[in-house]
Structure formats: C-alpha cells, structure tokens
mmCIF file with all atom_site columns, C-alpha atoms in Angstrom:
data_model
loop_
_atom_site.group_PDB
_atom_site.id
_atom_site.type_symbol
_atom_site.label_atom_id
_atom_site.label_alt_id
_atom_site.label_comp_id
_atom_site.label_asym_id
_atom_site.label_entity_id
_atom_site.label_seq_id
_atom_site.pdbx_PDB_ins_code
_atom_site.Cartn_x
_atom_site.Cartn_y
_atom_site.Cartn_z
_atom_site.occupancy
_atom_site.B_iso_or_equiv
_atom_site.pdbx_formal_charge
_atom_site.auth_seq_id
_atom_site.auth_comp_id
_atom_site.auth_asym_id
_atom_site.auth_atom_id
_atom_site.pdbx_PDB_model_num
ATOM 1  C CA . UNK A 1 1  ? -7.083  -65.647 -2.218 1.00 0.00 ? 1  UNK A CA 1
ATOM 2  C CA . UNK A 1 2  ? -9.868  -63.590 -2.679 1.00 0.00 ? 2  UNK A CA 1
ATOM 3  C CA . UNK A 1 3  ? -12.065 -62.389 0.494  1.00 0.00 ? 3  UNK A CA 1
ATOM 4  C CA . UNK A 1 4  ? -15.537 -60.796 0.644  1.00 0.00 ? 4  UNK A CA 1
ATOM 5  C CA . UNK A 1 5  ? -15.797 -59.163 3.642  1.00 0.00 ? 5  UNK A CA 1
ATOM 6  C CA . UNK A 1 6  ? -18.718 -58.032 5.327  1.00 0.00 ? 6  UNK A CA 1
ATOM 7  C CA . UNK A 1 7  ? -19.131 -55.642 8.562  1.00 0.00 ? 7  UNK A CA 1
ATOM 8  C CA . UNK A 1 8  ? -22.421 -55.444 9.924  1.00 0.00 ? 8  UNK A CA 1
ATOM 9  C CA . UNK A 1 9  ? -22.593 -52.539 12.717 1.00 0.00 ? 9  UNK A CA 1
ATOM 10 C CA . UNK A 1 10 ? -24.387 -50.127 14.012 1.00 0.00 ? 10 UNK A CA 1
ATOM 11 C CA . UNK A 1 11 ? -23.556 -46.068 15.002 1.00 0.00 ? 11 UNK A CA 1
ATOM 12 C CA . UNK A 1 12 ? -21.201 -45.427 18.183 1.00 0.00 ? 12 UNK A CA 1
ATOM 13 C CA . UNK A 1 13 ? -20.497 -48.493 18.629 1.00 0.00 ? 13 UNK A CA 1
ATOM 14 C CA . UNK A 1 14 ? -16.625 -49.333 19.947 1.00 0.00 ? 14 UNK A CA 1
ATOM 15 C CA . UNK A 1 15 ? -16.406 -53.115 19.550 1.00 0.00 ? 15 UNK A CA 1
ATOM 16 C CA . UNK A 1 16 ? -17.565 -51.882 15.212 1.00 0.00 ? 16 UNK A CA 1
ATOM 17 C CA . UNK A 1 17 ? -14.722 -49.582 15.089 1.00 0.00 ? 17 UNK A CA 1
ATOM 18 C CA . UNK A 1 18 ? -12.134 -51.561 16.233 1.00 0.00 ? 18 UNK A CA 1
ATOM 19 C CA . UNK A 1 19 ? -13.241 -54.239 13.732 1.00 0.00 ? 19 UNK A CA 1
ATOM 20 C CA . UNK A 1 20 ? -12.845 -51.880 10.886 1.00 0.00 ? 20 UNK A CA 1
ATOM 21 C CA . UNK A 1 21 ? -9.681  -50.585 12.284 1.00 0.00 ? 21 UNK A CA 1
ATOM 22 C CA . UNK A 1 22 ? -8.226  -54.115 12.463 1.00 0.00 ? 22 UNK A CA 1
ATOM 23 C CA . UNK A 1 23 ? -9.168  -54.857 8.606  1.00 0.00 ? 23 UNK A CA 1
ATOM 24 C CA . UNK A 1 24 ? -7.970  -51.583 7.538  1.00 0.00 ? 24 UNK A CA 1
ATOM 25 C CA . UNK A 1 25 ? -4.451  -51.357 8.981  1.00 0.00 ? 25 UNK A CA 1
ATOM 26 C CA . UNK A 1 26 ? -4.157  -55.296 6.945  1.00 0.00 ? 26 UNK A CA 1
ATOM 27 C CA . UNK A 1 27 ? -5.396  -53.936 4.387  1.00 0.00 ? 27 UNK A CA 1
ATOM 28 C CA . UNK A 1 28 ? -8.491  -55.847 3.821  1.00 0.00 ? 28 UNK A CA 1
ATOM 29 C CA . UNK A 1 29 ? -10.911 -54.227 1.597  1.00 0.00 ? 29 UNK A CA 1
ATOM 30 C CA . UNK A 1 30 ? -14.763 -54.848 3.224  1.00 0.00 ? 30 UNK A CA 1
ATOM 31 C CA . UNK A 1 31 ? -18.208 -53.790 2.786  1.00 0.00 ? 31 UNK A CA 1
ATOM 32 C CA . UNK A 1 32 ? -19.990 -52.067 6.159  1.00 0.00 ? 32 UNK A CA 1
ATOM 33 C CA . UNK A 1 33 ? -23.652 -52.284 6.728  1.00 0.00 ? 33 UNK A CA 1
ATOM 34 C CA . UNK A 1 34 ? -25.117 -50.238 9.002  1.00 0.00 ? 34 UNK A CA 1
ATOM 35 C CA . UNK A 1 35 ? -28.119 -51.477 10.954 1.00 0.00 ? 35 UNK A CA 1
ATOM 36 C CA . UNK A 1 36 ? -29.240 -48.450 13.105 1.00 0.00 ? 36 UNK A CA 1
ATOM 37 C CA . UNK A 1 37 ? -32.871 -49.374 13.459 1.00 0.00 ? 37 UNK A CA 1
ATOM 38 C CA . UNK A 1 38 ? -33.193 -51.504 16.822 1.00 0.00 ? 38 UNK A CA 1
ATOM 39 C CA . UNK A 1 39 ? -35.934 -53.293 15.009 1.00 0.00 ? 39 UNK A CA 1
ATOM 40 C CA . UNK A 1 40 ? -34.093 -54.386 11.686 1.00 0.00 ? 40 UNK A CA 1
ATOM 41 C CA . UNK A 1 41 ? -31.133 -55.229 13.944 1.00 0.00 ? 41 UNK A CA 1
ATOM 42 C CA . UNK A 1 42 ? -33.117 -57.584 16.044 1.00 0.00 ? 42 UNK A CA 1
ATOM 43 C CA . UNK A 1 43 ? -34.648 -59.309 12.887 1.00 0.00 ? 43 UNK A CA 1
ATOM 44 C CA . UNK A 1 44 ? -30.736 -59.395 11.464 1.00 0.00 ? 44 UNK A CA 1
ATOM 45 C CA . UNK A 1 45 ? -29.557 -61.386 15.400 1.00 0.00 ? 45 UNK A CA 1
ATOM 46 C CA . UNK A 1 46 ? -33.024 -63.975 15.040 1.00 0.00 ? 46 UNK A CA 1
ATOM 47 C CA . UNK A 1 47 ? -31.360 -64.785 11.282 1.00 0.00 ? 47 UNK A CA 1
ATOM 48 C CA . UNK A 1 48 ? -27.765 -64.817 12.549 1.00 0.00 ? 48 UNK A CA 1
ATOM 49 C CA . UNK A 1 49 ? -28.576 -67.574 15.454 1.00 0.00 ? 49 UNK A CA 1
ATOM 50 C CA . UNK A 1 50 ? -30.012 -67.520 18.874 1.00 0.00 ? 50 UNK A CA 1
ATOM 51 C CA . UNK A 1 51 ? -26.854 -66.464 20.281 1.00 0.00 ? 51 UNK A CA 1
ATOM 52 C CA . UNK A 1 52 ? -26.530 -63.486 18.493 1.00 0.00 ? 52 UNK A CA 1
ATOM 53 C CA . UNK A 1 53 ? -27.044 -60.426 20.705 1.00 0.00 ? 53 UNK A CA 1
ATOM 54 C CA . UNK A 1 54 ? -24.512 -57.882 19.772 1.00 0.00 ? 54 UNK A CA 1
ATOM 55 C CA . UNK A 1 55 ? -22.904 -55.728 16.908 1.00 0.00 ? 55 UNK A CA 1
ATOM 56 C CA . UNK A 1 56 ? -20.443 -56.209 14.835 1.00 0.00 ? 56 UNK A CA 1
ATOM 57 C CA . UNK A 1 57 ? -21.221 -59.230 13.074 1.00 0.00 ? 57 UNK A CA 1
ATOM 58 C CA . UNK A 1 58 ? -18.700 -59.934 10.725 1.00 0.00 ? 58 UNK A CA 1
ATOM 59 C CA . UNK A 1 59 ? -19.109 -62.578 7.557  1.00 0.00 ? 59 UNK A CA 1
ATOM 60 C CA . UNK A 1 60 ? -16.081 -63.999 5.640  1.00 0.00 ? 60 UNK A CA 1
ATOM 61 C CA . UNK A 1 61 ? -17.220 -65.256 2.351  1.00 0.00 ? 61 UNK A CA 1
ATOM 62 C CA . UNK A 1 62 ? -21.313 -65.598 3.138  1.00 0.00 ? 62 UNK A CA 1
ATOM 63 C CA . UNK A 1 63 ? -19.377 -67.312 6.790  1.00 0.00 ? 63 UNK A CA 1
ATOM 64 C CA . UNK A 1 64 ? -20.170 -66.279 10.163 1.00 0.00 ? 64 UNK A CA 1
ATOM 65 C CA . UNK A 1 65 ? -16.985 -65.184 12.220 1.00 0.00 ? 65 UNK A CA 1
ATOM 66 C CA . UNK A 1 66 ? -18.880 -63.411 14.657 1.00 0.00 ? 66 UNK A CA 1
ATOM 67 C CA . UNK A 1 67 ? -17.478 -60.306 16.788 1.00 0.00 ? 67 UNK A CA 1
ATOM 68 C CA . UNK A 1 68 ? -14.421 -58.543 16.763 1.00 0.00 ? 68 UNK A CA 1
ATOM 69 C CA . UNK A 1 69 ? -12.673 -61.460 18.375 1.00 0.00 ? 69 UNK A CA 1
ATOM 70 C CA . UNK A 1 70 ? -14.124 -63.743 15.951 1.00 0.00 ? 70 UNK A CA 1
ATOM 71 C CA . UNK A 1 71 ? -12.844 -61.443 13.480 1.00 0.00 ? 71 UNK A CA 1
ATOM 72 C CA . UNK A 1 72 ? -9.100  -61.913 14.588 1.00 0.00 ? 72 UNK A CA 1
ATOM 73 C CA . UNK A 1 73 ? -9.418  -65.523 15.201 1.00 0.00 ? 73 UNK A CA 1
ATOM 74 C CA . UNK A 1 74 ? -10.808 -65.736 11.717 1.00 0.00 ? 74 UNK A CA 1
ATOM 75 C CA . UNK A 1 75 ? -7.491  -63.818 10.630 1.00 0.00 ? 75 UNK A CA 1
ATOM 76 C CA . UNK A 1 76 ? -5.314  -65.257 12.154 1.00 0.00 ? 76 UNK A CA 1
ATOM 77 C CA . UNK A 1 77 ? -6.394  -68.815 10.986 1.00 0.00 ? 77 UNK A CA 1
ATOM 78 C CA . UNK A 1 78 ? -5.733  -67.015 7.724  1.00 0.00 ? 78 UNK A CA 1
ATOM 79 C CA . UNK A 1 79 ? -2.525  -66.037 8.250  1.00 0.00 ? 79 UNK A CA 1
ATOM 80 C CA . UNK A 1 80 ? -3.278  -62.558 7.745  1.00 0.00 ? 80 UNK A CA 1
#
C-alpha cells in the first residue's frame, strides 16, 4: 500500500515537529508544506473546514486526518 503523505505546518511550531517525528521514526516518506504567512494560512483553515484553527494539518491520500493526534489515529487504523 502506497501512501501520499502530506504535512502542512508552519515554523516553530511543536505539535508540526512531533508529526514529522512520528512519520519518520515509521518510516513514512511525506511531503511538508510550509505555510508561514498568517494570511495564506488562514485562507488554507477557511478551505480545510470551519473547524480548522491550528497547524499541522496532515492529508493521507488527498484525506483529511487532521492534527498530530489525527495523524496517529489515522496510523494506527493502518496498522502502521
């Protein structure tokens, strides 16, 4: 099974590097994007959903996991 992974963070941000910690020590390969301009990053949480006020956002396959919990749920249900 194939994944495409995508981190979207932003710069100092803990909750981001624990995300990519967590993929990296399972080996997950996945693509960061960096949204440092408070601007961009607000027009990124209006597309994600209305309750989308915080970085990382992390997609599985073009899907929505959410956070760094939603991230390890999403794993888990993997059995990864």
């Amino acid at each position: 099974m194939t994944l495409q992974i995508t981190v979207y963070s932003k710069s100092a941000c803990p909750q981001c590097e624990s995300a990519k910690m967590l993929l990296k020590s399972r080996s997950l390969p996945y693509e960061e994007i960096k949204i440092d301009d408070e601007a961009e990053r607000l027009a990124f949480y209006a597309k994600c959903g209305p309750s989308v006020r915080q970085m990382p956002q992390i997609f599985i396959n073009d899907q929505r996991v959410g956070g760094l919990a939603g991230l390890q749920a999403a794993l888990t249900q993997l059995g990864l």
